[in-house]
Amino acid sequence: QQPVQSPQAVILREGEDAVINCSSSKALYSVHWYRQKHGEAPVFLMILLKGGEQKGHEKISASFNEKKQQSSLYLTASQLSYSGTYFCGTEMEGAQKLVFGQGTRLTINP
Amino acid sequence: GAVVSQHPSRVICKSGTSVKIECRSLDFQATTMFWYRQFPKQSLMLMATSNEGSKATYEQGVEKDKFLINHASLTLSTLTVTSAHPEDSSFYICSAFSGRVGWEQYFGPGTRLTVT
């Protein structure tokens, strides 16, 4: 079952913050976040495992709420290089494969 | 991070011909490789899971006789699109999994297939 991402698209000015959500109707083992620029392969950002954890990577962090089966990606003080489409990939326990959301297109303007 | 390569990056073929796409993990051994298909402005759709030395596991709705997958070694998987048709035109991306804890998938740069 494909996870649902929201919003579908967001436009920011450089320096603003953004939150991208990923929700699943199924119990999840892990959530993976990727960023893809046009015509390129997705680039790995981070993994969150069940147990409800948070992770940070420079100005990009994420959380995983196991009770709600929801993960959120936080982008603070956005930079032009953050532009792209963000995908969450969800894994159910024992599945050993990812199902990706429909993507959130992030545009950062100067 | 780990490096995954794909070849070719772009291919144009005529309807009815077959095309082979290679996916290589360059600096690690990949116990599992995945093949995805992506249409413009859409999500990554998993086609099949490829494990070294065993038959690929195809997702529902993917024709295994049309999309032949071979995982010949721990560093190489190939996808052959047989008797290609214009509707097979798409962006095909592979990813490789090293088997480490947390199992990050590392994606190749993708192959743009155009069938005329």
Short mmCIF file of C-alpha atoms in Angstrom, two decimals:
data_model
loop_
_atom_site.label_atom_id
_atom_site.label_comp_id
_atom_site.label_asym_id
_atom_site.label_seq_id
_atom_site.Cartn_x
_atom_site.Cartn_y
_atom_site.Cartn_z
CA GLN A 1 0.00 0.00 0.00
CA GLN A 2 1.49 3.29 -1.13
CA PRO A 3 2.14 5.81 1.67
CA VAL A 4 0.58 9.25 1.33
CA GLN A 5 2.82 12.29 1.29
CA SER A 6 1.72 15.83 2.01
CA PRO A 7 1.92 18.43 0.74
CA GLN A 8 2.27 17.49 -2.91
CA ALA A 9 4.24 20.62 -3.63
CA VAL A 10 5.65 23.55 -1.70
CA ILE A 11 7.39 26.74 -2.74
CA LEU A 12 9.67 28.54 -0.31
CA ARG A 13 12.06 31.43 -0.21
CA GLU A 14 15.63 30.66 0.73
CA GLY A 15 15.97 30.50 4.50
CA GLU A 16 12.41 29.38 5.21
CA ASP A 17 11.44 26.10 6.84
CA ALA A 18 9.41 23.19 5.46
CA VAL A 19 7.79 20.05 6.80
CA ILE A 20 6.94 17.06 4.62
CA ASN A 21 4.73 14.32 5.98
CA CYS A 22 4.45 10.65 5.08
CA SER A 23 1.57 8.52 6.37
CA SER A 24 0.87 4.84 6.07
CA SER A 25 -2.22 2.79 6.81
CA LYS A 26 -0.02 -0.22 7.57
CA ALA A 27 2.28 -0.90 10.51
CA LEU A 28 5.79 0.05 9.49
CA TYR A 29 9.22 -1.27 10.34
CA SER A 30 11.15 1.61 8.82
CA VAL A 31 10.83 4.81 6.84
CA HIS A 32 13.46 5.96 4.36
CA TRP A 33 13.77 9.47 2.96
CA TYR A 34 15.26 10.36 -0.42
CA ARG A 35 15.67 13.49 -2.50
CA GLN A 36 15.60 13.36 -6.28
CA LYS A 37 16.58 16.13 -8.66
CA HIS A 38 15.17 16.22 -12.17
CA GLY A 39 16.63 13.50 -14.40
CA GLU A 40 18.81 12.11 -11.63
CA ALA A 41 18.68 9.16 -9.26
CA PRO A 42 17.25 9.51 -5.77
CA VAL A 43 19.82 10.35 -3.11
CA PHE A 44 19.56 8.73 0.31
CA LEU A 45 18.91 11.12 3.20
CA MET A 46 18.13 8.98 6.24
CA ILE A 47 16.39 5.93 7.68
CA LEU A 48 14.15 5.83 10.73
CA LEU A 49 13.34 2.57 12.42
CA LYS A 50 10.25 1.64 14.40
CA GLY A 51 10.45 2.57 18.03
CA GLY A 52 9.76 6.19 17.29
CA GLU A 53 13.03 7.93 16.71
CA GLN A 54 14.35 11.19 15.42
CA LYS A 55 17.39 11.77 13.33
CA GLY A 56 19.23 14.82 12.13
CA HIS A 57 21.56 15.56 9.26
CA GLU A 58 22.82 19.15 9.15
CA LYS A 59 19.65 21.21 8.73
CA ILE A 60 17.53 18.25 7.67
CA SER A 61 15.97 16.08 10.34
CA ALA A 62 13.12 13.59 10.58
CA SER A 63 10.90 11.87 13.07
CA PHE A 64 8.90 8.64 13.05
CA ASN A 65 5.75 8.33 15.13
CA GLU A 66 5.14 4.61 15.38
CA LYS A 67 1.69 4.98 16.92
CA LYS A 68 0.45 7.13 14.06
CA GLN A 69 2.55 5.33 11.41
CA GLN A 70 3.68 8.73 10.28
CA SER A 71 7.04 10.23 9.52
CA SER A 72 7.89 13.87 9.04
CA LEU A 73 10.91 15.41 7.33
CA TYR A 74 11.99 18.83 8.60
CA LEU A 75 14.01 21.21 6.46
CA THR A 76 15.22 24.27 8.34
CA ALA A 77 16.73 27.44 6.90
CA SER A 78 16.31 25.99 3.43
CA GLN A 79 19.03 26.41 0.83
CA LEU A 80 18.68 26.53 -2.95
CA SER A 81 20.30 23.10 -3.13
CA TYR A 82 17.36 21.61 -1.22
CA SER A 83 15.13 21.94 -4.27
CA GLY A 84 13.92 18.67 -5.69
CA THR A 85 11.31 16.00 -5.14
CA TYR A 86 11.32 14.27 -1.77
CA PHE A 87 10.15 10.68 -1.51
CA CYS A 88 9.47 8.61 1.55
CA GLY A 89 9.88 4.87 1.21
CA THR A 90 8.15 2.67 3.73
CA GLU A 91 8.99 -0.85 4.77
CA MET A 92 6.69 -3.25 6.57
CA GLU A 93 8.21 -5.77 8.96
CA GLY A 94 9.74 -8.68 7.08
CA ALA A 95 9.07 -7.14 3.68
CA GLN A 96 12.67 -6.17 2.86
CA LYS A 97 11.47 -3.83 0.15
CA LEU A 98 10.30 -0.25 -0.01
CA VAL A 99 7.04 1.24 -1.22
CA PHE A 100 7.48 4.88 -2.17
CA GLY A 101 5.06 7.74 -1.71
CA GLN A 102 4.02 9.91 -4.60
CA GLY A 103 6.61 12.55 -3.81
CA THR A 104 6.65 16.15 -2.60
CA ARG A 105 8.06 18.72 -4.99
CA LEU A 106 10.04 21.38 -3.14
CA THR A 107 11.03 24.60 -4.90
CA ILE A 108 13.35 27.04 -3.18
CA ASN A 109 13.50 30.53 -4.65
CA PRO A 110 16.23 33.10 -3.94
CA GLY B 1 28.17 6.57 0.38
CA ALA B 2 28.25 3.50 -1.81
CA VAL B 3 28.37 3.83 -5.60
CA VAL B 4 26.03 2.12 -8.03
CA SER B 5 26.42 2.48 -11.77
CA GLN B 6 24.02 1.81 -14.61
CA HIS B 7 24.70 1.34 -18.28
CA PRO B 8 23.58 2.69 -20.65
CA SER B 9 22.33 6.02 -19.35
CA ARG B 10 20.14 6.51 -22.42
CA VAL B 11 18.97 4.11 -25.09
CA ILE B 12 16.68 4.45 -28.06
CA CYS B 13 15.46 1.29 -29.71
CA LYS B 14 12.92 0.25 -32.28
CA SER B 15 9.69 -1.46 -31.36
CA GLY B 16 10.10 -5.23 -31.18
CA THR B 17 13.77 -5.25 -30.24
CA SER B 18 15.29 -6.15 -26.87
CA VAL B 19 17.36 -3.91 -24.62
CA LYS B 20 19.69 -4.89 -21.77
CA ILE B 21 20.42 -2.57 -18.86
CA GLU B 22 23.28 -3.28 -16.46
CA CYS B 23 23.41 -2.33 -12.80
CA ARG B 24 26.71 -2.61 -10.93
CA SER B 25 27.68 -1.96 -7.32
CA LEU B 26 31.19 -0.56 -7.59
CA ASP B 27 32.55 -0.57 -4.05
CA PHE B 28 30.46 -3.09 -2.16
CA GLN B 29 28.83 -6.46 -2.61
CA ALA B 30 25.10 -6.24 -3.12
CA THR B 31 23.15 -9.17 -1.75
CA THR B 32 19.99 -7.70 -3.16
CA MET B 33 19.26 -5.37 -6.05
CA PHE B 34 15.96 -3.73 -6.88
CA TRP B 35 14.62 -2.57 -10.23
CA TYR B 36 12.27 0.39 -10.37
CA ARG B 37 10.39 2.14 -13.11
CA GLN B 38 9.54 5.82 -12.99
CA PHE B 39 7.25 7.75 -15.33
CA PRO B 40 7.62 11.54 -15.59
CA LYS B 41 6.65 13.35 -12.39
CA GLN B 42 5.57 10.10 -10.78
CA SER B 43 6.80 7.90 -8.00
CA LEU B 44 9.25 5.02 -8.09
CA MET B 45 7.40 1.79 -8.77
CA LEU B 46 9.16 -1.40 -7.73
CA MET B 47 9.28 -3.92 -10.54
CA ALA B 48 11.28 -6.75 -9.02
CA THR B 49 13.71 -7.79 -6.33
CA SER B 50 16.85 -9.55 -7.46
CA ASN B 51 18.95 -11.76 -5.18
CA GLU B 52 22.32 -13.10 -6.26
CA GLY B 53 22.09 -16.69 -7.44
CA SER B 54 18.33 -17.00 -7.27
CA LYS B 55 15.31 -16.12 -9.37
CA ALA B 56 14.00 -12.60 -9.19
CA THR B 57 10.78 -11.86 -7.33
CA TYR B 58 8.43 -9.78 -9.46
CA GLU B 59 5.79 -7.39 -8.19
CA GLN B 60 2.18 -7.97 -9.06
CA GLY B 61 1.38 -6.85 -12.58
CA VAL B 62 4.96 -6.99 -13.86
CA GLU B 63 5.44 -9.46 -16.70
CA LYS B 64 8.42 -11.64 -15.82
CA ASP B 65 8.74 -12.93 -19.40
CA LYS B 66 8.98 -9.38 -20.69
CA PHE B 67 11.34 -7.99 -18.06
CA LEU B 68 14.08 -10.57 -17.60
CA ILE B 69 16.30 -10.08 -14.58
CA ASN B 70 19.59 -11.83 -13.96
CA HIS B 71 21.68 -11.32 -10.83
CA ALA B 72 24.82 -13.08 -11.96
CA SER B 73 27.16 -11.93 -9.20
CA LEU B 74 27.24 -9.88 -6.00
CA THR B 75 28.08 -6.79 -8.05
CA LEU B 76 26.00 -7.15 -11.22
CA SER B 77 22.33 -7.39 -12.06
CA THR B 78 20.85 -6.99 -15.53
CA LEU B 79 17.37 -6.10 -16.73
CA THR B 80 16.43 -7.09 -20.27
CA VAL B 81 13.32 -5.56 -21.78
CA THR B 82 12.24 -8.04 -24.42
CA SER B 83 10.19 -7.15 -27.49
CA ALA B 84 10.02 -3.55 -26.36
CA HIS B 85 7.02 -1.39 -27.25
CA PRO B 86 6.52 2.38 -26.99
CA GLU B 87 4.60 1.96 -23.72
CA ASP B 88 7.79 0.50 -22.19
CA SER B 89 9.47 3.89 -22.62
CA SER B 90 10.37 5.04 -19.14
CA PHE B 91 13.15 5.81 -16.66
CA TYR B 92 14.50 2.57 -15.21
CA ILE B 93 16.46 2.80 -11.98
CA CYS B 94 18.23 0.09 -10.05
CA SER B 95 19.25 0.16 -6.42
CA ALA B 96 21.54 -2.04 -4.41
CA PHE B 97 21.42 -3.12 -0.80
CA SER B 98 24.55 -4.14 1.01
CA GLY B 99 22.94 -6.09 3.80
CA ARG B 100 24.25 -3.88 6.56
CA VAL B 101 22.10 -2.97 9.52
CA GLY B 102 19.68 -0.23 8.52
CA TRP B 103 19.96 -1.41 4.90
CA GLU B 104 20.26 1.79 2.98
CA GLN B 105 19.45 1.40 -0.68
CA TYR B 106 21.86 3.11 -3.03
CA PHE B 107 20.42 4.08 -6.38
CA GLY B 108 22.08 4.00 -9.76
CA PRO B 109 21.86 7.05 -12.04
CA GLY B 110 19.03 5.52 -14.08
CA THR B 111 18.52 4.56 -17.72
CA ARG B 112 16.20 6.51 -19.99
CA LEU B 113 14.61 4.06 -22.43
CA THR B 114 12.80 5.38 -25.49
CA VAL B 115 11.09 2.89 -27.79
CA THR B 116 10.18 4.24 -31.24
#
